[in-house]
Structures are given as C-alpha cells and as structure tokens.
Coordinates of C-alpha atoms in Angstrom, one line a residue:
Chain E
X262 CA 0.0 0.0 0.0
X263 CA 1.1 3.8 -0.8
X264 CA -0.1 6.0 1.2
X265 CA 0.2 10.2 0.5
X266 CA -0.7 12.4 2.8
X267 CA -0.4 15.9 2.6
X268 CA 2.1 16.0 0.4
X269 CA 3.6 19.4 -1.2
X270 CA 6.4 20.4 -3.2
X271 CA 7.2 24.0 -3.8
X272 CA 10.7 25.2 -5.8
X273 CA 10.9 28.7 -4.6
X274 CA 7.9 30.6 -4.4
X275 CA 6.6 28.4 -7.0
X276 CA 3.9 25.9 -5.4
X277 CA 4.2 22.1 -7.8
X278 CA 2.2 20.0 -5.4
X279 CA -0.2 21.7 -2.9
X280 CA -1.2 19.2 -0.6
X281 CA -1.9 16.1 -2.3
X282 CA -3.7 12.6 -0.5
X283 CA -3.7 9.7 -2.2
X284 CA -3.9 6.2 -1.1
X285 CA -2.8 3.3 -3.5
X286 CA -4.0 -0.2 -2.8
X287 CA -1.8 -3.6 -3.6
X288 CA -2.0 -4.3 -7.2
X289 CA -4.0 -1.0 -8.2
X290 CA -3.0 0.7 -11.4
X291 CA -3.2 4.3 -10.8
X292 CA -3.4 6.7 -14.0
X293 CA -2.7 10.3 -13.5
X294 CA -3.7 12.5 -16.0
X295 CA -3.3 16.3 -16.6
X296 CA -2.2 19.7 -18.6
X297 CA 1.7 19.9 -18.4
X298 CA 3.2 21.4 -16.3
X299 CA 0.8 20.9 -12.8
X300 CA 3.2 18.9 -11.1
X301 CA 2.1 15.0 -12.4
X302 CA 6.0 14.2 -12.9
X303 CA 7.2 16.1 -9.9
X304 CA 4.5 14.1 -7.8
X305 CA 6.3 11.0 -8.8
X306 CA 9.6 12.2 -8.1
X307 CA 8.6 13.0 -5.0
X308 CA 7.6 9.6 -4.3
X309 CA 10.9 8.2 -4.0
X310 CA 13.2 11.3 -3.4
X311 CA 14.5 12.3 -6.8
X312 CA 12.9 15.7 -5.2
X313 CA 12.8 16.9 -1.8
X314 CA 9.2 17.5 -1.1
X315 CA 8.8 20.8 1.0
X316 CA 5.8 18.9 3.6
X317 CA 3.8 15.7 4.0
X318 CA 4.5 12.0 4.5
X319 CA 4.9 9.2 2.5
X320 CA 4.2 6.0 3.1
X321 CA 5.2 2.7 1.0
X322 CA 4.5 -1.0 2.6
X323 CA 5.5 -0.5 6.3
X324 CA 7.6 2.4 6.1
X325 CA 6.3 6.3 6.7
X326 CA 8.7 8.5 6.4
X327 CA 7.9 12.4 7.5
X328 CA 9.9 14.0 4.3
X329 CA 11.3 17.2 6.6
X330 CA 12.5 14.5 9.2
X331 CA 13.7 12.1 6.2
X332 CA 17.2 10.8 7.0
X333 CA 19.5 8.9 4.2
X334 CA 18.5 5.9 5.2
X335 CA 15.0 7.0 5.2
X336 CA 15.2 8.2 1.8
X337 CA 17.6 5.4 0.7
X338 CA 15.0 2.5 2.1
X339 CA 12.4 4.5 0.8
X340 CA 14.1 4.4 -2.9
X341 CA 14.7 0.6 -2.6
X342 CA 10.9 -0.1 -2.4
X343 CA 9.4 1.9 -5.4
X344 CA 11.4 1.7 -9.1
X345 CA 11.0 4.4 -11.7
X346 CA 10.4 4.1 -15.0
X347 CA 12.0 7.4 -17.1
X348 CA 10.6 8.9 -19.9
X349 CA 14.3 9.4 -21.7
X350 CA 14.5 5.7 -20.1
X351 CA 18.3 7.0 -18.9
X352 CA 19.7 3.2 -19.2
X353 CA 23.1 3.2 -18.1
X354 CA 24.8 4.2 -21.3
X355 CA 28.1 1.5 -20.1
X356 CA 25.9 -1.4 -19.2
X357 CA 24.8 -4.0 -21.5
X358 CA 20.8 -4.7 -21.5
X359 CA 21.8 -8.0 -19.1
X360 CA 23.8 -5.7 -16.6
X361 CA 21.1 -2.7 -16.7
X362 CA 18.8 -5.4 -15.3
X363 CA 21.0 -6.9 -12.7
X364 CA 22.6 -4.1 -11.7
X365 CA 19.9 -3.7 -8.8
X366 CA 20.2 -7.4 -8.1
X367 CA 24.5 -7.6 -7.7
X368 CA 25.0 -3.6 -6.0
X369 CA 21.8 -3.3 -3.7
X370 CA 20.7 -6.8 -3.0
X371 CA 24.1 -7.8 -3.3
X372 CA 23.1 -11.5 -4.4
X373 CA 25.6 -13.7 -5.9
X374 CA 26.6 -12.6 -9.9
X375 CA 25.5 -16.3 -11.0
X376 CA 21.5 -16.0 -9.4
X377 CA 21.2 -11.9 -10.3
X378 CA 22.3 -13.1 -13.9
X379 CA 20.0 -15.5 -14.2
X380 CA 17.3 -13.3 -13.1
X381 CA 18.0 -10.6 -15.6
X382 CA 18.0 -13.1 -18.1
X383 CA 14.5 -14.3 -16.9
X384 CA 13.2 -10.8 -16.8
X385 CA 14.8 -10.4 -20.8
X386 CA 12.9 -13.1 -21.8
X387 CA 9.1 -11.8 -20.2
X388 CA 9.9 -8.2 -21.9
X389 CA 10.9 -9.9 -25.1
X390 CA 14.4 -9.2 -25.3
X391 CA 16.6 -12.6 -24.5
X392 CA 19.0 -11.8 -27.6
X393 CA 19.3 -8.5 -26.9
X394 CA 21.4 -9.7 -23.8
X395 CA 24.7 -8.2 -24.6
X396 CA 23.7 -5.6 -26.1
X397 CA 24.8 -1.6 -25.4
X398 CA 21.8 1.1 -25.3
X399 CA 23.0 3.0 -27.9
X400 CA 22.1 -0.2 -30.2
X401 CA 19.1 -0.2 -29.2
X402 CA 15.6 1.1 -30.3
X403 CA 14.1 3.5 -28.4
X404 CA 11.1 1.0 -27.8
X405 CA 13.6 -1.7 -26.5
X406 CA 15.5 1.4 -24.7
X407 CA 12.5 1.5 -23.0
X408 CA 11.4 -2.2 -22.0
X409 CA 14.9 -2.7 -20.4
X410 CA 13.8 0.4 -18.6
X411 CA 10.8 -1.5 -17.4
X412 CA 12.7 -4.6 -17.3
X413 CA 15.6 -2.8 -15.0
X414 CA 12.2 -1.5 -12.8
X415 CA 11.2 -5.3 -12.8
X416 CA 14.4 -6.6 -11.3
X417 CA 14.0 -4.2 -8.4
X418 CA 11.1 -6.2 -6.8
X419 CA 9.8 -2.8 -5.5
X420 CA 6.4 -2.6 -4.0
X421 CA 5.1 -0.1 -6.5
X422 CA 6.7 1.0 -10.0
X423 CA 6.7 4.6 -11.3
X424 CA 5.9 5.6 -14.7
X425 CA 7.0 9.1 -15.7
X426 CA 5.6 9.7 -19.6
X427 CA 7.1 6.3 -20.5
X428 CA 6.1 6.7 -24.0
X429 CA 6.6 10.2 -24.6
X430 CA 10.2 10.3 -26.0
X431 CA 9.2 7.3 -28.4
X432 CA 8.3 7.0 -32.5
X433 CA 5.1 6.2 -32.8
X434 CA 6.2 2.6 -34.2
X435 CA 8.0 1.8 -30.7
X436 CA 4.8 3.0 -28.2
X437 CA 2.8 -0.1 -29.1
X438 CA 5.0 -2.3 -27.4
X439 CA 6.2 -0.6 -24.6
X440 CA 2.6 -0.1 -23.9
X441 CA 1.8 -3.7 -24.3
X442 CA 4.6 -4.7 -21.7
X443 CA 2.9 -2.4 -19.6
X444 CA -0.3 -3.9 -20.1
X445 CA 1.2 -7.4 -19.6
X446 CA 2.7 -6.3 -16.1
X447 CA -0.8 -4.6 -15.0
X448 CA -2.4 -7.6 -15.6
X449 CA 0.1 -9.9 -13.4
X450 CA -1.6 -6.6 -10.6
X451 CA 2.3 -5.2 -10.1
X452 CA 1.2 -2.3 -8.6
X453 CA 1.9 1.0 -10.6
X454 CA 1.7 4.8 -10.2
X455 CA 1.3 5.8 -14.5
X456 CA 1.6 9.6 -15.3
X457 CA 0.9 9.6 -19.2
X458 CA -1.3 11.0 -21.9
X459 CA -1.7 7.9 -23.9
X460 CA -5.4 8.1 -22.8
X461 CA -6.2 4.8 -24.2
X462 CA -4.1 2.9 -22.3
X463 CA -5.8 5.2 -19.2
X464 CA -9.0 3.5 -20.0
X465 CA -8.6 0.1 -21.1
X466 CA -6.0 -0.7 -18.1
X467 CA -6.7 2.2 -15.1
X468 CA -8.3 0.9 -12.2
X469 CA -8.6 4.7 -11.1
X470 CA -7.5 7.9 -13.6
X471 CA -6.7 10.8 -11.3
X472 CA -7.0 14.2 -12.5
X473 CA -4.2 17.0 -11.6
X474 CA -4.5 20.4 -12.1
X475 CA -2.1 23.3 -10.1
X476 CA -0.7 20.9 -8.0
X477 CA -3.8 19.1 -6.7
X478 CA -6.4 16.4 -7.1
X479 CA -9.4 17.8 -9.0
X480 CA -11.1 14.6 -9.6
X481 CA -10.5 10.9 -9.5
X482 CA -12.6 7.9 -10.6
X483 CA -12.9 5.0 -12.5
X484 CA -11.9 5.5 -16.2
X485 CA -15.6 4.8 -17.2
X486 CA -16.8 7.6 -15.1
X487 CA -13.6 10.1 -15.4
X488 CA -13.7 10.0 -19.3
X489 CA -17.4 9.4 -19.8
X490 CA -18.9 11.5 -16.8
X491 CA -16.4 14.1 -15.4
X492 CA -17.9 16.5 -13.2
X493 CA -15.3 19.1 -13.0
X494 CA -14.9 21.8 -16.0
X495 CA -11.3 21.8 -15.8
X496 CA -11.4 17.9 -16.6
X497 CA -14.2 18.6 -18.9
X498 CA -11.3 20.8 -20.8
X499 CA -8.9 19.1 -20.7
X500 CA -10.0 15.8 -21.4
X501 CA -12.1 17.6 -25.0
X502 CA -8.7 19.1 -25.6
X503 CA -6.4 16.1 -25.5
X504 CA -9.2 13.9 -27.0
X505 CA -9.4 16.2 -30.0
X506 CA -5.8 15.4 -30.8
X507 CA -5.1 11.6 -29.0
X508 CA -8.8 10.2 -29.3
X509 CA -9.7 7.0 -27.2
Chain U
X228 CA 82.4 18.9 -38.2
X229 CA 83.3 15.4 -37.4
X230 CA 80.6 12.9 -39.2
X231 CA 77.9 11.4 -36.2
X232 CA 79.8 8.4 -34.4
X233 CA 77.5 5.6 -34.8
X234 CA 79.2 3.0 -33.4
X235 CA 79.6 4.8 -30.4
X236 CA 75.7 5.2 -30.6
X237 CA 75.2 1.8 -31.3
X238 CA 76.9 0.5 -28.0
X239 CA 74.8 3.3 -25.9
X240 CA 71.7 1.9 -26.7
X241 CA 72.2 -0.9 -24.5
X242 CA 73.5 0.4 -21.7
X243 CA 70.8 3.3 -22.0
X244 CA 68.5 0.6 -21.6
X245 CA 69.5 -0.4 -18.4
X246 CA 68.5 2.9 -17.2
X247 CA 64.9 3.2 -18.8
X248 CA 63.1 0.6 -15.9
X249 CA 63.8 3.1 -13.5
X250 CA 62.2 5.9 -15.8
X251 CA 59.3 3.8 -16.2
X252 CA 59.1 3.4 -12.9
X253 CA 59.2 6.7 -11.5
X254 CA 56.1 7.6 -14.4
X255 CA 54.2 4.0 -13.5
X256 CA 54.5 4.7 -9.9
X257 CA 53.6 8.2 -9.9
X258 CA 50.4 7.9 -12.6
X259 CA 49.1 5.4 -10.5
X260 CA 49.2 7.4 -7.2
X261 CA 48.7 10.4 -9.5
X262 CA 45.0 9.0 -10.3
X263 CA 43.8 7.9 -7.2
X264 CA 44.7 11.4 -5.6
X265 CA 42.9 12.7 -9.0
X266 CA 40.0 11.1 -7.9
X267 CA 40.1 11.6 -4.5
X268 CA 40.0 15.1 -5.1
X269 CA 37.9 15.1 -8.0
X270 CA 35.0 13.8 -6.4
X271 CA 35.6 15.7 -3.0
X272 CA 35.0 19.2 -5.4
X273 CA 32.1 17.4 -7.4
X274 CA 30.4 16.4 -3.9
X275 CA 31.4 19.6 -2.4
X276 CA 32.6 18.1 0.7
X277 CA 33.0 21.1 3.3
X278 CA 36.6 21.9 4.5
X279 CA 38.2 19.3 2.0
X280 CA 36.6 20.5 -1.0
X281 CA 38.8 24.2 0.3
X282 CA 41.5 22.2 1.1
X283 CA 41.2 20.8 -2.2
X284 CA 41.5 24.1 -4.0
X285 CA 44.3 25.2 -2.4
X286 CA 46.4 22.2 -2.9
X287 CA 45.4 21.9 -6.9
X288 CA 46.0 25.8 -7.1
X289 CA 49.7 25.8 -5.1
X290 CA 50.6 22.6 -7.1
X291 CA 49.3 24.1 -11.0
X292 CA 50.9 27.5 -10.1
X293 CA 54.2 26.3 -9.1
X294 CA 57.0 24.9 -11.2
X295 CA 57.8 21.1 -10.9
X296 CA 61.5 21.3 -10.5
X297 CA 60.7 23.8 -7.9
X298 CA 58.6 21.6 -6.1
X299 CA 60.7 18.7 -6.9
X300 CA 63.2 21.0 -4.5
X301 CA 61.3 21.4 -2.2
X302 CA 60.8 18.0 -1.6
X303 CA 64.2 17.2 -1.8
X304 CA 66.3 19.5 -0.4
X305 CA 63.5 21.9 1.7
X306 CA 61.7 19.2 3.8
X307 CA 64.5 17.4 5.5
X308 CA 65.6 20.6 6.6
X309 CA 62.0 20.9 8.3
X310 CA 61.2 17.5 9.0
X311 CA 64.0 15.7 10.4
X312 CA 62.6 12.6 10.0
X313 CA 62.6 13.0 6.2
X314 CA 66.6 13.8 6.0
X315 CA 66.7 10.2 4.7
X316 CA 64.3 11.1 1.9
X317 CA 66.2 9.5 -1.4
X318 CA 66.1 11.3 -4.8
X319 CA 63.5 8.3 -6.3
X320 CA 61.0 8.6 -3.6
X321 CA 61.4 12.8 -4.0
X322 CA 60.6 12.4 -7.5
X323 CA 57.6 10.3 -7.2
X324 CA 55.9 12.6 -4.3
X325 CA 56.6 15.6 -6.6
X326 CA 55.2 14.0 -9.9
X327 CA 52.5 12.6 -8.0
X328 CA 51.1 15.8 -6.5
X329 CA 51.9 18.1 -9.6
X330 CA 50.0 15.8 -11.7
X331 CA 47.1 14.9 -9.4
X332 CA 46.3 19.0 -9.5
X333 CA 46.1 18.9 -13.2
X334 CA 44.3 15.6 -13.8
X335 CA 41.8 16.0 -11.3
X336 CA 40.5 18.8 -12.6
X337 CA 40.1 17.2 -16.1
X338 CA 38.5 14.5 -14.1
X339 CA 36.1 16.9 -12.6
X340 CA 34.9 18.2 -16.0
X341 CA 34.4 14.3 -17.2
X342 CA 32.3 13.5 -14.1
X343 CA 30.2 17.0 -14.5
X344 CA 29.6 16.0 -18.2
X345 CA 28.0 12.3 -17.3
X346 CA 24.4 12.9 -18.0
X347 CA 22.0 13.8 -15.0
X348 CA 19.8 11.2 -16.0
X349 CA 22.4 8.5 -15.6
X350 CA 23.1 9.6 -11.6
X351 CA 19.4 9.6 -11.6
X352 CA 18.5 6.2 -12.6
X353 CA 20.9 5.1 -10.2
X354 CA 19.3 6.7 -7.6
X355 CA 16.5 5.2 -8.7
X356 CA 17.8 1.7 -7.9
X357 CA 18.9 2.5 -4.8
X358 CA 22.3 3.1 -4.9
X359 CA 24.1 5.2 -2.8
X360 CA 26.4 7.5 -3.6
X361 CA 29.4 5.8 -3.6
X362 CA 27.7 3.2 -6.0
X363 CA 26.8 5.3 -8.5
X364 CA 30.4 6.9 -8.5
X365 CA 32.3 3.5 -8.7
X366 CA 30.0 1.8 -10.9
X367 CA 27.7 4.3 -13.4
X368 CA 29.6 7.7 -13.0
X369 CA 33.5 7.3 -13.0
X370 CA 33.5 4.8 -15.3
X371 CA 31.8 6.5 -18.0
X372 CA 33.8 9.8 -16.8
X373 CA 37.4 7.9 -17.5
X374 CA 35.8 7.2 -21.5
X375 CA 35.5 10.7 -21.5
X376 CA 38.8 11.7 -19.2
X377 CA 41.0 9.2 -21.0
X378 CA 42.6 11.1 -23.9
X379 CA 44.0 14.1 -21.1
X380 CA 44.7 11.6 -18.7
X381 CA 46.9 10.2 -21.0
X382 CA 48.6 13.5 -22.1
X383 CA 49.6 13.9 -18.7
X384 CA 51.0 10.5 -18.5
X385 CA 53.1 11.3 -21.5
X386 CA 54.2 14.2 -19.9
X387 CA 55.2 12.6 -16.6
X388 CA 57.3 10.5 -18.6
X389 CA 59.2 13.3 -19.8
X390 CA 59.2 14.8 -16.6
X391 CA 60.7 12.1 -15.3
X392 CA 64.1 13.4 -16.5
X393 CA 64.2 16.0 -13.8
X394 CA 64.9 13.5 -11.0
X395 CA 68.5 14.1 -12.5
X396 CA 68.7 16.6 -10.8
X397 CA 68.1 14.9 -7.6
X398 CA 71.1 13.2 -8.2
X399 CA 68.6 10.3 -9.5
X400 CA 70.7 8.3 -12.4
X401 CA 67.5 7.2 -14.7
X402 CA 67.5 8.1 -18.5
X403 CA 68.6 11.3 -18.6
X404 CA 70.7 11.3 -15.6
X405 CA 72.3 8.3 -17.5
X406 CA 72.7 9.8 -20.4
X407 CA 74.3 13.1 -19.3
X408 CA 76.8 10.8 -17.4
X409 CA 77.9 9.5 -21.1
X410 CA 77.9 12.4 -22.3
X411 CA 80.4 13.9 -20.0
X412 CA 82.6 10.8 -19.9
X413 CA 82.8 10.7 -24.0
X414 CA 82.3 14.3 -24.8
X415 CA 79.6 13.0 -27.6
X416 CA 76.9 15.3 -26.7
X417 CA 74.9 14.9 -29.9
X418 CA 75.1 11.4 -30.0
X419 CA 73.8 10.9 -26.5
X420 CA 71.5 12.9 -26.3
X421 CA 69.9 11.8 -30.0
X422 CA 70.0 8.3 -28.4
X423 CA 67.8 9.0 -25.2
X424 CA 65.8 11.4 -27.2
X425 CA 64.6 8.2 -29.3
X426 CA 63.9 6.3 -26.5
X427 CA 61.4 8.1 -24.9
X428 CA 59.9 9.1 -28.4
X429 CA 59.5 5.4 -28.5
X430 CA 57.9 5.2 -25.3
X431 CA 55.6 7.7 -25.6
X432 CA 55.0 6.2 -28.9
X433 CA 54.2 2.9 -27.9
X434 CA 52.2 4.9 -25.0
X435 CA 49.8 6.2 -28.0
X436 CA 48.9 2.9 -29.6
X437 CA 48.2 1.9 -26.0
X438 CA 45.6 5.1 -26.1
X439 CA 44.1 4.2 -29.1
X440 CA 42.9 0.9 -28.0
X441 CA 41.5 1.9 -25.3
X442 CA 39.7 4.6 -26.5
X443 CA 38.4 1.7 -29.0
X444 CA 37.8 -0.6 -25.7
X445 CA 36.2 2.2 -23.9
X446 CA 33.9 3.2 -27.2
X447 CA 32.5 -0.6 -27.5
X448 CA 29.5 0.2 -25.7
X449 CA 28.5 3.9 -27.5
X450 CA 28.9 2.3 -31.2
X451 CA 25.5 1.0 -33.1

C-alpha cells in the first residue's frame, strides 16, 4: 500500500504540489492524467526522493517517512521499495541490457553474480528481449531502450513502480509495445503509479485515472466515469482538448 | 664537423637501456598514485565536501601554479631541513611525491569536468535503484567519466614521462641522468643525447597505440 498524505512540493515561491492525498492499494493501477506542467511528474519524483518534497508524509509498505525528518536511510529504504520508470529511459549508457537489469540485483541486493544473472535473463525473456542480452543502449531502439527500462524496474522487486511519460520520447512505431509490456505487467496486478497522456491505455487498463491540475487532485474515478462522466470543468477541458488530438 | 659516431651510438643503446626501468618506474609509480589522488579530489570538489573541498582548491591551485623542479626541491632539499625525520628522503621517492602531486592537480580537474559531463539522468536512474552515492560513482559515474577523461589523462602521463628526466637533478641516475653521465665521460653530446631522445619518443610512442585501443575498448558500448 502507498499512502500520501499531505504531500507538497514548492521550488521557490513556485507551489508544484499543494497538498496532495492519495492512497494506492496492492495491485491497483493508478493513471494520473493532466495539462503539463501541474506537477504530475514532480508528484512522482517526490515519491521516491528524486525531489525533496517541502511537507507531507509518505508511506510505501510498512515504512512512513515524514519528508522534513527524512534521514539517508529513510530516503535510501524509501528508494529501494518503489522503481522508476523514465521517460528518456536514462539506461546506463556503459551497461549492457543483461547488466542494466541486474545491476539492482548484484549492487543493492548484493546476491551472488551467478542467481542476479539468471534473473536478468528471466526478466529479458518476459519483456521480449533474451538476444538482446549483450547488447549496449546506444544499439538499441528506443522501444527496446524502454522495455529494459521496465525490465531494469522489474528486477527491483519494488512494492510499486513509477511511470513518468514512458512513452513520450518514443516514435510512434515503438509506443505499441512498450505499452503492451505495460499492459502485460498490469495484468500480473504489479502495482503501478502511471503519469501519461496515452489516454487509451488510461481507459482500457486504469483501475482509477486521477486528474491533476495546479498541483492538486481535482477529480479521480474509474476510467468509465472520469472520461465518460467528469464533473469538473477543468477535466471537462482538458480531457475535449487532448481527446481532440489523441482520441480513445 | 666530425661525421655522427654511430658505433659509439650503437653501443649506448644498451646500456641506456638499463636505465629506462627506472624511468618507467618513476612515471608507472607516480600515474598510479597520480589517479587515485585525481579522484580523490575530483569527487571531493564534485560532492562539495565542506573543509576538503577548500583544502582541495588550495592544494590543486599551489601545485598548478608552481614549477615542478621547484617543487621537486622542495621535496628534496627543503623538507628534510623541516622535518627531520625526512633527512633520509632519497632522490627516487622525492621524485615520485613531486610527480605525483603536480599531476594529481592537473588531472583532477580534467577529471572533474568528465564526471560533470555524465548525464543527470544517468546519476538519476541510479538513484532510482537504490544506490548510494558511492555506487553510483564506482559503478555508473566514473567509469563513463574515465571514457571521456581518457585522452587528457593520457597526455599527462606522457608528460610525466618526460618529466621524469628531472629526478637528474636529484642526483637520481635514470634516462637522462644516464645519459648526461655518457655524455660527460665521451664528450659526444649529440650522440647521446639523440640516443635518449629516441627512446622516450619510442615510449611515448608505444604509449599512443596503448591510447588508441582503449579509447576503441572504452567506445564498445557507444557504437551502433
């Protein structure tokens, strides 16, 4: 379970996240939706310390950690139960696909090179990649760039995985199957935190689509009722807008 | 003008020889030591580490803005004088503190710029795994820093080899001091000093074949 609560990030004077609660159940996929800019990203760097938040608490499985009181261990436990998924996918550029994946499994989990191996090249072989084993990112497609990326997010074991815009920075010939590794994870209920605008994949796999706008929760629902029903004119707007242009 | 004595350079070549371990020595030594202190203090200015990352500065500024013979010098024949514990200080380990520090100043700062130019996202994703800090610099950061590092790094090593020839003055006999030994003995100053001028044009050579292959090593992973 993730638990938010109260939550706020500010950079300057500039308020990103004004008090945001949110609880995430075991297995739920949580979409969050929005115009740029209103803090969707920042809310899931938050989440495991990539920013300082300014106030609130987080909680992830049976850790709550007060972010002013955080210590490094704090923030370094907190890390080691959520995995992040990046939208420039920011492999390790002097890793082969094999050793992006088990890189988790040999530094933090320290387990023997044999067993973290062998589990990297289980994990290539779900996200479709066994003979792309040896190979360096810059070989790669972006698409298979960005399954390692999930793949290296698998390996973790993490109690919830991250999603910033995973598809944003690809061709429109590599979101398809990035998508569908998504889809394939959702459905084995890995519990994910999704920040996209591929609204499609919002409705057909959400369990709940949140709505962010300035920094807080405007509305959140089921996809039926967000995308079919949404009370709030700001959703109403934005929802017409990006339909216009990305229709379900 | 007499005509170049070759015979006489001939039969210096191999006794020259004898001499060039201890030149490769003093420049094998002192990189090594050279690169660790280039680290050390490469990633105490990155990190910012209060009262070392000052410390830092001061020793990479005093070392960079100072001659090497003068330093070598001062280790020599200015800290015994100080210390009395270092009157046995010999002209070999003299050289190899003064090569040593001189060089750490200059290579850690090139160091520094390779470790600011690794992408954010890279120290990010790390972070993301749940490495700490020291991780990510062993095992993400440095290592694709020293790809970018390598082709100063070795400049500097060529240039320690060179500078090598100043423990001579120390009264240390490697190449040079070898050489100028010869020299004196024989009064063929051209001829010895051609020889041991090959020599470490050969080394350094050698040195730059070395540098391309690794640079082809270190490349492996950023070729499609």
């Amino acid at each position: 379970m993730i638990k938010l609560a109260s939550l706020s990030k500010h950079f300057g004077k500039t308020v990103v996240l004004d008090g945001i609660d949110l609880t995430i159940e075991e297995g739920e996929i949580v979409v969050i939706i929005g115009p740029s800019g209103t803090g969707k990203s920042t809310l899931l760097r938050c989440v495991n310390f990539l920013e300082q938040p300014t106030t609130g608490t987080i909680t992830v499985g049976d850790l709550t950690v007060d972010v002013n009181r955080a210590s490094r261990a704090d923030i370094l436990s907190m890390r080691r139960r959520t995995a992040f998924v990046f939208q420039n996918y920011a492999l390790f550029s002097n890793k082969t696909a094999l050793q992006n994946i088990a890189e988790r499994l040999l530094v933090v989990d320290r387990w023997p090179k044999e067993k973290a191996y062998q589990r990297a090249r289980e994990i290539l072989d779900q996200i479709g990649l066994a003979d792309k084993a040896d190979a360096y990112p810059a070989s790669m497609s972006g698409g298979q760039q960005q399954r390692v990326g999930i793949g290296r997010a698998m390996a973790t074991g993490a109690d919830v995985i991250l999603f910033d815009e995973p598809t944003s920075s690809l061709d429109p010939e590599w979101v398809e199957e990035v998508l569908g590794l998504m889809k394939q994870l959702a459905s084995e209920r890995q519990t994910m935190m999704v920040v996209t605008h591929e609204m499609s994949f919002a409705r057909d796999v959400a369990d709940r689509v949140i709505f962010i706008d300035g920094g807080r929760i405007v509305e959140q629902g089921p996809p039926s009722e967000i995308f079919h029903n949404p009370r709030d004119p700001r959703t109403k707007d934005f929802l017409k807008k990006i339909l216009a242009t990305n229709p379900v | 003008m007499d005509v170049l004595n070759v015979e006489y350079m001939l039969g210096l070549v191999p006794v020259l020889l004898g001499y060039l371990p201890l030149t490769l020595q003093l420049a094998g030594v002192g990189m090594v030591l050279a690169l660790i202190l280039a680290c050390l203090f490469a990633v105490v200015r990155v990190l910012g580490i209060p009262v070392l990352n000052q410390l830092t500065i001061v020793f990479i500024s005093f070392f960079r803005g100072t001659p090497l013979l003068v330093q070598l010098f001062l280790f020599y024949y200015g800290l015994p004088q100080l210390v009395s514990a270092l009157t046995v200080i010999d002209g070999v380990t003299a050289t190899i503190m003064g090569l040593t520090m001189h060089f750490s100043a200059y290579m850690a700062e090139s160091i520094r710029a390779a470790i600011l130019g690794v992408d954010r996202s890279q120290t990010e994703a790390a972070l993301s795994i749940g490495m700490t800090n020291s991780q990510l610099m062993r095992r993400i950061v440095l290592p694709q820093a020293t790809r970018v590092a390598l082709p100063t790094l070795m400049n500097y090593f060529i240039d320690m080899i060179k500078a090598t020839s100043l423990a001579f003055t120390l009264g240390v006999t490697e190449l040079m001091g070898a050489t100028q030994k010869e020299a004196a003995g024989s009064f063929l100053y051209f001829e010895a000093f051609i020889v041991a001028a090959v020599m470490y044009w050969i080394v350094v050579e050698m040195l730059s074949k070395l540098q391309h292959y690794l640079e082809i090593r270190l490349n492996k992973a950023y070729s499609r």
